[in-house]
Amino acid sequence: MKLTLDIWRQKSANAEGKMVSYEVDDISPDMSFLEMLDVLNERLLEKGEDSVAFDHDCREGICGMCSLMINGMPHGPERATTTCQLHMRKFHDGQRITIEPWRASSFPVVKDLAVDRSAFDRIVQKGGFISANTGNAPDANAIPIPKKDADIAMDAAACIGCGACVAVCKNSSAMLFVAAKASHFGHLPQGQPERYERVIKMVEQADAEGFGSCSNTYDCEAACPKEISVRHIARLNRDYLRASLFGE
Amino acid sequence: MVTFLARLFRSSVMIKIIMAVSGLGIIGFLLAHLTGNLLMFGGPEKINAYGQSLRDLGPVLWLLRGGILLFFIAHIWSAIMLGKRNRAARPIGYAMKKPIKATVFSRTMMLSGLTVFAFVAFHLAHYTFGKIQPEFFNREYTLHDGRVTHNVYEMVVYGFENPAYTLLYVLCMTLLGFHLSHALTSAMQTFGLNNPKYSKFLRRLGPSFAVIIVAAYLSIPVSVITGILKHKADIEHTALSNEGGIIKEMKQ
C-alpha cells in the first residue's frame, strides 16, 4: 500500500506545531497502524530526520497507552478497537490519512502525537481506589456479590484510561472516564464506604484539571475502545446529586 | 451550607443540574403558553377572555412572570458558565474531526438556544410591549360579559398574515424543536435516569416531545395561512351568508 500521511509535528510542549505530509509505500495491509508508523519512523531515521513521537506500550489493546486521532476519529474508524489493534487493511491504497494528537488543555502535547495524560492519574488518586486494612486476604466467597453487579462493575473496570472519550468530546469532558472509575468501585460492596466521597472528589478533580462538562452527546460511548456505556455517567450524576444533597 | 452552595455554583455536574431543572421549568412554561395559544381555535371570545383572565391575576401574574424569568436566567447563566469552561478545555482544535454518534441537534444546542432566546425577545416586543406592528396591538374586543379587552385574536391573525413574521416564526419554532429534541432526553441523563428498563423510552422522549410541541405551535400560523383561522369580521360575514343560504333553502 502507498499512503499519504498528514501528521502533527511539534518539537516540544511549548514549541509551535504544524501538520507535515509524508508519503509511505510498501505498507502491508496486515500491519497494525502503529507498525505502519514504525516503518515511517525507520525511514525518517535513515534519512537523518527526527522520528514521529507517539505513545504505545502493550500493543495488545489493553494498556491504554496508544491514542491518535485518525481521520477525525479517536483510535481510527474501527469501533471498539485501539489504534494498536487497528490494521492497515481498514484503509485503501493511496488513501490520505490525517493523524493528530488528543486535543484538550488537560492533555498537553509532549511531542508530536504524544500527550501527557497524567490528569487522569490525578483523578484516580482522588478516589479510584478502596481503603482496606492490611492482613490476611479475606476469603474470596465471604462477600456475596450478585452476578449482575459484578458484570456492571467489570464492564466499567474495562476502562483502560486511554482518553478517547476526552478526545472525541466536543467539550473535552472526562465524564465517561470518571464515571467508569466511580462505577467500577460503586457497584461492589468493597467500594461502598467511600462511594459518595469518591464521586465528589473525582468530579472536583476533573473540574480542576480543566476538562469540560458533559453535553450528553454520547460520542464518548461510540469512541470508547472498550465500549463503556454512558449509563455509568447517569449513575455518577445520581451518586453526585445524592452525595451533595444528603451526604454528611 | 457554604460548601454545598459553593459546590452548587462551581461543580460542572451541579451546573448541569441547574440547567436541566431550569430547562424543565421553561418546558412547563412552553406547555402553558401552548394551551393558551390553542384557544385561538375556540374563537375570539375564548382567547380574549383567557388573556383578560391572565391580566386579572394581578400580582399572581407577576409572580409567575418572575418565576419564568428566573428559569431563563438560570438556564442562560448555566449555559454561559459551562460554555466558557468547555471552550477553554480545547484551545487548539482538530484539523479533521468527525462526530460518531452525536446528533447535529446535540452539537448545536448553543446556536438553537441563542436563536430561541433572540426570538423570545422579539416575541415580547411584538405581543407584550406592542413595539412591532403597533397598529394591531391596541385593537379592542368586547367580551360577552361586557368588559372591553385587548383583541389578542385579531393581533395573532394580522401577525401571521405577514409572510416575513410567519417565516421567522416557523424558523424559530423549528430551532426550538431541535433544542428540545436533545434537551429533554439529555436532562433525564443529567438527573441520572438511564436504565435498560426505560432507556429506549427516554431516548425517544425528547424527539417525540419536540415534534408534538412544534407541530402544535405551528398549527396556528398554518391555520391562518390556510384560512382556517380568519378575522372576526370575516367569520360574521360567513355566518350571515350561511344564514342567507339556509333561508334560501327554506324558501324552496
Coordinates of C-alpha atoms in Angstrom, one line a residue:
Chain A
M1 CA 0.0 0.0 0.0
K2 CA 1.0 3.6 -0.7
L3 CA -0.3 6.2 1.7
T4 CA -0.1 10.0 2.3
L5 CA 0.1 10.8 6.0
D6 CA -0.7 14.3 7.3
I7 CA 0.9 14.2 10.8
W8 CA 1.0 16.8 13.6
R9 CA 4.7 17.7 14.3
Q10 CA 5.6 19.6 17.4
K11 CA 9.2 19.6 18.7
S12 CA 8.3 20.1 22.4
A13 CA 5.4 21.1 24.7
N14 CA 6.0 24.8 24.2
A15 CA 7.0 24.8 20.5
E16 CA 4.6 25.7 17.8
G17 CA 3.3 22.7 15.9
K18 CA 2.2 22.2 12.3
M19 CA 0.8 19.5 10.0
V20 CA 3.5 17.8 7.9
S21 CA 2.8 15.5 5.0
Y22 CA 4.7 12.2 4.4
E23 CA 4.5 9.6 1.6
V24 CA 5.0 6.0 2.7
D25 CA 4.9 3.0 0.3
D26 CA 5.4 -0.8 0.7
I27 CA 2.9 -0.9 3.6
S28 CA 1.4 -4.3 4.2
P29 CA -2.3 -4.4 4.8
D30 CA -1.6 -6.9 7.6
M31 CA 0.4 -4.3 9.6
S32 CA -1.1 -2.6 12.5
F33 CA -1.4 1.2 12.4
L34 CA 1.5 1.6 14.9
E35 CA 3.6 -0.8 12.8
M36 CA 2.9 1.4 9.8
L37 CA 4.2 4.4 11.9
D38 CA 7.2 2.3 12.9
V39 CA 8.1 1.9 9.2
L40 CA 7.7 5.6 8.6
N41 CA 10.0 6.3 11.6
E42 CA 12.7 3.9 10.4
R43 CA 12.7 5.6 7.0
L44 CA 12.8 9.0 8.6
L45 CA 15.8 8.0 10.8
E46 CA 17.6 6.5 7.7
K47 CA 17.3 9.9 6.1
G48 CA 18.6 11.6 9.3
E49 CA 15.2 13.2 10.2
D50 CA 13.5 13.3 13.6
S51 CA 11.1 10.4 14.1
V52 CA 7.5 10.9 14.9
A53 CA 6.8 10.5 18.6
F54 CA 3.7 8.6 19.6
D55 CA 2.6 6.7 22.7
H56 CA 2.4 2.9 22.7
D57 CA 3.2 0.1 25.1
C58 CA 1.5 -3.4 25.1
R59 CA 0.2 -3.3 21.5
E60 CA -2.4 -5.8 22.6
G61 CA -5.3 -3.3 23.2
I62 CA -5.2 -3.4 27.0
C63 CA -2.8 -0.9 28.3
G64 CA -4.4 2.3 27.2
M65 CA -1.1 3.9 26.0
C66 CA -1.9 4.3 22.3
S67 CA -4.0 7.2 21.3
L68 CA -4.1 9.1 18.0
M69 CA -6.9 11.0 16.2
I70 CA -7.0 9.2 12.9
N71 CA -9.0 10.9 10.2
G72 CA -11.0 12.7 12.8
M73 CA -11.8 9.7 15.0
P74 CA -10.1 8.6 18.1
H75 CA -8.3 5.2 17.5
G76 CA -9.4 5.4 13.9
P77 CA -12.5 4.4 12.1
E78 CA -12.9 0.9 13.6
R79 CA -15.3 0.6 16.5
A80 CA -14.2 -0.9 19.8
T81 CA -10.6 -1.0 18.7
T82 CA -7.5 0.7 20.0
T83 CA -5.0 2.1 17.5
C84 CA -2.6 -0.7 18.1
Q85 CA -5.3 -3.2 17.1
L86 CA -6.3 -1.2 14.0
H87 CA -5.0 -2.8 10.8
M88 CA -4.0 -1.2 7.6
R89 CA -6.5 -3.3 5.7
K90 CA -9.1 -1.0 7.0
F91 CA -7.6 1.7 4.7
H92 CA -7.3 1.7 1.0
D93 CA -4.2 2.1 -1.3
G94 CA -3.5 5.7 -2.0
Q95 CA -5.5 7.0 0.9
R96 CA -4.7 10.2 2.7
I97 CA -4.7 9.8 6.5
T98 CA -4.7 12.7 9.0
I99 CA -3.1 11.9 12.3
E100 CA -3.4 14.2 15.2
P101 CA -2.8 14.1 19.0
W102 CA -5.7 14.2 21.5
R103 CA -6.7 17.8 21.8
A104 CA -7.5 19.0 25.3
S105 CA -6.0 21.7 27.5
S106 CA -5.8 18.9 30.2
F107 CA -3.8 16.7 27.8
P108 CA -0.9 18.9 26.8
V109 CA 1.2 17.7 23.9
V110 CA 4.6 16.5 25.0
K111 CA 6.0 15.9 21.5
D112 CA 4.3 15.3 18.1
L113 CA 1.5 12.9 18.8
A114 CA 2.3 12.1 22.4
V115 CA 0.3 13.8 25.1
D116 CA 0.5 14.0 28.8
R117 CA -2.4 12.2 30.3
S118 CA -1.4 12.4 34.0
A119 CA -4.5 14.5 34.7
F120 CA -6.3 11.1 34.6
D121 CA -3.8 9.7 37.2
R122 CA -4.6 12.7 39.5
I123 CA -8.3 12.0 39.2
V124 CA -7.7 8.3 40.1
Q125 CA -5.6 9.4 43.1
K126 CA -8.7 11.3 44.4
G127 CA -10.9 8.3 44.5
G128 CA -10.0 5.4 42.1
F129 CA -9.3 3.1 45.0
I130 CA -10.8 1.4 48.0
S131 CA -9.3 1.6 51.5
A132 CA -8.7 -1.8 53.0
N133 CA -7.0 -2.9 56.2
T134 CA -3.9 -5.0 55.6
G135 CA -3.7 -8.5 56.9
N136 CA -4.7 -11.8 55.6
A137 CA -6.6 -11.8 52.3
P138 CA -10.3 -12.4 53.1
D139 CA -12.0 -15.5 51.8
A140 CA -13.0 -14.9 48.2
N141 CA -16.5 -16.0 48.8
A142 CA -17.0 -14.3 52.1
I143 CA -18.8 -11.3 50.5
P144 CA -21.6 -12.4 48.1
I145 CA -21.9 -10.2 45.0
P146 CA -24.8 -10.5 42.6
K147 CA -23.7 -11.6 39.2
K148 CA -25.4 -8.6 37.6
D149 CA -23.5 -6.1 39.8
A150 CA -20.2 -8.0 39.2
D151 CA -20.9 -7.7 35.5
I152 CA -21.6 -4.0 35.6
A153 CA -18.5 -3.4 37.7
M154 CA -16.4 -5.5 35.3
D155 CA -17.7 -3.6 32.3
A156 CA -16.7 -0.3 34.0
A157 CA -13.4 -1.7 35.0
A158 CA -12.6 -2.4 31.4
C159 CA -11.7 1.3 31.0
I160 CA -8.0 1.5 30.0
G161 CA -7.8 5.3 30.6
C162 CA -6.7 6.0 27.0
G163 CA -8.6 9.3 26.9
A164 CA -10.5 8.7 23.6
C165 CA -13.7 9.9 25.4
V166 CA -12.0 13.3 26.1
A167 CA -10.5 13.4 22.6
V168 CA -13.9 12.9 20.9
C169 CA -16.0 15.0 23.2
K170 CA -16.9 18.5 21.8
N171 CA -16.3 19.8 25.4
S172 CA -13.2 17.7 26.1
S173 CA -15.1 16.2 29.0
A174 CA -13.7 13.4 31.1
M175 CA -17.1 12.3 32.4
L176 CA -17.0 8.8 30.8
F177 CA -13.6 8.1 32.3
V178 CA -14.6 9.5 35.8
A179 CA -17.9 7.6 35.6
A180 CA -16.2 4.3 34.7
K181 CA -13.8 4.6 37.6
A182 CA -16.6 5.5 40.0
S183 CA -18.9 2.7 38.8
H184 CA -16.2 0.2 38.9
F185 CA -16.0 0.5 42.7
G186 CA -19.5 1.8 43.3
H187 CA -21.1 -1.4 42.1
L188 CA -19.2 -3.6 44.5
P189 CA -19.6 -3.9 48.3
Q190 CA -15.9 -3.1 48.9
G191 CA -16.4 0.3 47.3
Q192 CA -19.5 1.3 49.4
P193 CA -17.8 3.1 52.3
E194 CA -16.2 5.6 50.0
R195 CA -18.9 5.6 47.3
Y196 CA -20.2 9.2 47.7
E197 CA -17.0 10.8 48.8
R198 CA -15.4 9.2 45.8
V199 CA -17.7 10.8 43.2
I200 CA -17.5 14.2 44.8
K201 CA -13.7 14.2 44.9
M202 CA -13.2 12.7 41.4
V203 CA -15.6 15.2 39.8
E204 CA -13.9 18.1 41.6
Q205 CA -10.5 17.0 40.4
A206 CA -11.8 16.6 36.8
D207 CA -13.1 20.2 37.0
A208 CA -9.9 21.4 38.5
E209 CA -7.9 19.7 35.7
G210 CA -9.9 21.8 33.2
F211 CA -11.9 19.1 31.5
G212 CA -15.2 20.3 30.1
S213 CA -18.7 19.4 31.2
C214 CA -20.9 16.6 29.7
S215 CA -23.4 17.6 27.0
N216 CA -24.8 14.1 26.7
T217 CA -23.9 13.8 23.0
Y218 CA -22.7 10.2 23.7
D219 CA -19.8 10.4 21.2
C220 CA -17.6 9.1 24.0
E221 CA -19.5 5.9 24.2
A222 CA -19.1 5.4 20.5
A223 CA -15.4 6.2 20.5
C224 CA -14.5 4.1 23.6
P225 CA -12.4 1.2 22.5
K226 CA -13.8 -0.7 25.5
E227 CA -17.4 0.3 24.7
I228 CA -18.1 1.7 28.1
S229 CA -21.7 2.8 28.4
V230 CA -22.9 6.3 29.2
R231 CA -25.2 4.6 31.8
H232 CA -22.2 4.9 34.1
I233 CA -22.4 8.7 33.6
A234 CA -26.1 8.7 34.7
R235 CA -25.0 6.7 37.7
L236 CA -22.3 9.2 38.5
N237 CA -24.8 12.0 38.3
R238 CA -27.1 10.2 40.6
D239 CA -24.5 9.5 43.2
Y240 CA -23.2 13.0 42.9
L241 CA -26.6 14.5 43.4
R242 CA -27.3 12.2 46.4
A243 CA -23.9 13.0 47.9
S244 CA -24.4 16.7 47.5
L245 CA -28.0 16.7 48.9
F246 CA -27.9 14.1 51.6
G247 CA -24.2 13.5 52.3
E248 CA -23.0 14.2 55.8
Chain B
M1 CA -24.3 25.0 53.7
V2 CA -21.4 27.1 52.4
T3 CA -19.7 24.1 50.9
F4 CA -23.0 23.0 49.4
L5 CA -23.6 26.3 47.7
A6 CA -20.0 26.7 46.6
R7 CA -20.3 23.2 45.0
L8 CA -23.7 24.0 43.5
F9 CA -22.4 27.0 41.7
R10 CA -18.9 25.7 40.7
S11 CA -19.2 22.0 40.0
S12 CA -19.8 21.1 36.4
V13 CA -22.3 18.3 37.4
M14 CA -24.3 20.7 39.6
I15 CA -24.4 23.4 37.0
K16 CA -25.7 20.8 34.6
I17 CA -28.5 20.0 37.1
I18 CA -29.3 23.7 37.3
M19 CA -29.5 23.8 33.5
A20 CA -31.8 20.7 33.4
V21 CA -34.1 21.9 36.2
S22 CA -34.5 25.4 34.7
G23 CA -34.9 23.8 31.3
L24 CA -37.8 21.7 32.6
G25 CA -39.3 24.9 34.1
I26 CA -39.1 26.5 30.7
I27 CA -40.8 23.4 29.2
G28 CA -43.6 23.9 31.7
F29 CA -44.0 27.4 30.5
L30 CA -44.0 26.3 26.9
L31 CA -46.8 23.9 27.6
A32 CA -48.8 26.5 29.5
H33 CA -48.3 29.1 26.7
L34 CA -49.3 26.5 24.1
T35 CA -52.5 25.7 25.9
G36 CA -53.3 29.4 25.7
N37 CA -52.4 29.6 22.0
L38 CA -54.6 26.7 21.1
L39 CA -57.6 28.7 22.4
M40 CA -57.3 30.5 19.1
F41 CA -59.3 27.6 17.7
G42 CA -62.1 28.4 20.2
G43 CA -62.6 31.8 18.5
P44 CA -62.0 35.4 19.7
E45 CA -64.2 35.1 22.8
K46 CA -62.2 32.2 24.2
I47 CA -58.7 33.5 23.7
N48 CA -59.5 37.1 24.6
A49 CA -61.3 36.1 27.8
Y50 CA -58.2 33.9 28.6
G51 CA -55.9 36.9 28.0
Q52 CA -58.1 39.0 30.3
S53 CA -58.2 36.3 33.0
L54 CA -54.4 36.3 33.0
R55 CA -54.3 40.1 33.5
D56 CA -57.0 39.7 36.2
L57 CA -54.5 37.6 38.2
G58 CA -52.7 40.8 39.0
P59 CA -49.8 40.2 41.4
V60 CA -50.0 36.5 40.9
L61 CA -49.3 37.0 37.2
W62 CA -46.2 39.0 38.1
L63 CA -45.1 36.1 40.4
L64 CA -45.5 33.7 37.5
R65 CA -43.6 36.0 35.2
G66 CA -40.9 36.3 37.8
G67 CA -40.6 32.5 38.0
I68 CA -40.3 32.2 34.3
L69 CA -37.6 35.0 34.2
L70 CA -35.8 33.1 37.0
F71 CA -35.8 29.9 34.9
F72 CA -34.5 31.8 31.9
I73 CA -31.8 33.5 33.9
A74 CA -30.7 30.2 35.5
H75 CA -30.7 28.4 32.1
I76 CA -28.6 31.1 30.4
W77 CA -26.3 31.5 33.3
S78 CA -25.5 27.8 33.4
A79 CA -25.0 27.8 29.6
I80 CA -22.5 30.7 29.9
M81 CA -20.7 29.0 32.8
L82 CA -20.4 25.6 31.0
G83 CA -19.8 27.1 27.6
K84 CA -16.8 29.1 28.9
R85 CA -15.3 26.1 30.5
N86 CA -15.9 23.8 27.5
R87 CA -14.3 26.2 25.1
A88 CA -11.3 26.6 27.4
A89 CA -11.0 22.8 27.6
R90 CA -9.9 22.7 23.9
P91 CA -7.8 25.7 22.9
I92 CA -6.4 24.0 19.8
G93 CA -9.0 22.3 17.6
Y94 CA -8.6 19.3 15.3
A95 CA -7.7 19.7 11.6
M96 CA -10.2 16.8 11.0
K97 CA -13.0 15.8 13.3
K98 CA -16.0 13.5 12.6
P99 CA -18.9 13.1 15.0
I100 CA -19.6 9.4 15.5
K101 CA -22.9 9.2 17.4
A102 CA -23.6 12.8 18.4
T103 CA -26.6 14.2 16.6
V104 CA -26.5 17.6 14.9
F105 CA -29.1 18.7 17.5
S106 CA -26.9 17.8 20.4
R107 CA -23.9 19.6 18.9
T108 CA -25.7 22.9 18.1
M109 CA -27.5 23.5 21.4
M110 CA -25.8 26.8 21.9
L111 CA -26.9 28.0 18.4
S112 CA -30.5 26.8 18.7
G113 CA -30.7 28.1 22.2
L114 CA -29.5 31.6 21.3
T115 CA -31.9 31.7 18.3
V116 CA -34.8 30.8 20.6
F117 CA -33.7 33.4 23.1
A118 CA -33.5 36.1 20.4
F119 CA -37.0 35.1 19.3
V120 CA -38.3 35.4 22.8
A121 CA -37.1 39.0 22.9
F122 CA -38.7 39.7 19.5
H123 CA -41.9 38.0 20.6
L124 CA -42.1 40.0 23.8
A125 CA -41.6 43.2 21.8
H126 CA -44.2 42.1 19.3
Y127 CA -47.1 40.8 21.5
T128 CA -46.3 42.0 25.1
F129 CA -44.9 45.5 24.5
G130 CA -46.6 46.2 21.1
K131 CA -43.5 47.7 19.6
I132 CA -43.8 45.6 16.4
Q133 CA -46.9 46.0 14.3
P134 CA -48.3 48.6 16.9
E135 CA -51.2 49.2 14.6
F136 CA -52.7 45.9 15.5
F137 CA -51.7 45.9 19.2
N138 CA -54.4 48.1 20.7
R139 CA -57.5 46.8 18.9
E140 CA -60.3 46.2 21.4
Y141 CA -62.7 43.4 21.9
T142 CA -65.9 43.4 24.0
L143 CA -66.3 40.2 26.0
H144 CA -69.7 38.6 26.5
D145 CA -69.7 40.0 30.0
G146 CA -69.4 43.4 28.5
R147 CA -65.8 44.1 29.5
V148 CA -63.5 45.6 26.9
T149 CA -60.2 43.9 26.5
H150 CA -57.2 43.5 24.1
N151 CA -58.1 41.8 20.9
V152 CA -55.5 39.1 21.0
Y153 CA -57.3 37.1 18.3
E154 CA -57.1 39.8 15.7
M155 CA -53.5 40.6 16.6
V156 CA -52.4 37.0 16.0
V157 CA -54.3 36.7 12.7
Y158 CA -52.8 40.0 11.5
G159 CA -49.4 38.9 12.7
F160 CA -49.4 35.7 10.7
E161 CA -50.8 37.3 7.6
N162 CA -47.4 38.9 7.3
P163 CA -45.2 36.3 5.5
A164 CA -42.0 37.7 7.0
Y165 CA -43.2 37.2 10.6
T166 CA -44.7 33.8 9.7
L167 CA -41.4 32.7 8.2
L168 CA -39.5 33.9 11.2
Y169 CA -41.9 32.1 13.5
V170 CA -41.6 28.8 11.6
L171 CA -37.8 29.0 11.6
C172 CA -37.6 29.8 15.3
M173 CA -40.1 27.1 16.3
T174 CA -38.2 24.6 14.2
L175 CA -35.0 25.5 16.0
L176 CA -36.8 25.3 19.3
G177 CA -37.7 21.7 18.2
F178 CA -34.0 21.0 17.6
H179 CA -33.2 22.3 21.0
L180 CA -36.0 20.3 22.7
S181 CA -35.2 17.1 20.9
H182 CA -31.8 16.9 22.7
A183 CA -32.8 18.8 25.8
L184 CA -35.4 16.6 27.3
T185 CA -33.6 13.3 26.9
S186 CA -30.3 14.9 28.0
A187 CA -32.0 16.3 31.1
M188 CA -33.1 12.8 32.1
Q189 CA -29.4 11.6 31.8
T190 CA -28.3 14.6 33.9
F191 CA -30.8 13.6 36.6
G192 CA -29.2 10.1 36.5
L193 CA -32.2 8.4 34.8
N194 CA -30.7 5.8 32.4
N195 CA -31.7 2.2 32.8
P196 CA -32.2 -0.5 30.2
K197 CA -35.7 -0.9 31.5
Y198 CA -36.8 2.5 30.2
S199 CA -33.7 3.9 28.3
K200 CA -35.4 3.3 24.9
F201 CA -38.4 5.3 26.0
L202 CA -36.2 8.2 27.3
R203 CA -34.2 8.2 24.1
R204 CA -37.4 8.8 22.1
L205 CA -38.9 11.1 24.7
G206 CA -37.0 14.3 23.6
P207 CA -37.5 13.9 19.8
S208 CA -41.2 12.9 20.1
F209 CA -42.0 15.7 22.5
A210 CA -40.2 18.2 20.2
V211 CA -42.2 17.1 17.2
I212 CA -45.5 17.4 19.1
I213 CA -44.8 20.8 20.6
V214 CA -43.5 22.3 17.4
A215 CA -46.4 20.9 15.4
A216 CA -48.9 22.3 17.9
Y217 CA -47.2 25.7 17.9
L218 CA -47.1 25.8 14.1
S219 CA -50.7 24.7 13.8
I220 CA -51.7 28.4 14.4
P221 CA -49.7 30.1 11.6
V222 CA -50.7 27.2 9.3
S223 CA -54.3 27.7 10.1
V224 CA -54.1 31.5 9.5
I225 CA -52.4 30.9 6.1
T226 CA -54.8 28.3 5.0
G227 CA -57.8 30.4 6.2
I228 CA -59.0 28.1 8.9
L229 CA -58.4 31.0 11.4
K230 CA -60.0 34.2 9.9
H231 CA -60.6 37.7 11.0
K232 CA -63.7 38.1 13.2
A233 CA -65.4 40.3 10.6
D234 CA -64.9 37.5 8.0
I235 CA -66.5 35.0 10.4
E236 CA -69.5 37.2 10.9
H237 CA -69.8 37.7 7.2
T238 CA -69.6 33.9 6.5
A239 CA -72.1 33.3 9.2
L240 CA -74.5 35.8 7.7
S241 CA -74.2 34.4 4.2
N242 CA -74.8 30.9 5.6
E243 CA -77.9 32.1 7.2
G244 CA -78.9 33.6 3.9
G245 CA -78.3 30.1 2.4
I246 CA -80.5 28.5 4.9
I247 CA -83.3 31.0 4.3
K248 CA -83.0 30.4 0.6
E249 CA -83.2 26.6 1.1
M250 CA -86.2 27.0 3.3
K251 CA -88.0 29.2 0.7
Q252 CA -87.5 26.5 -1.9

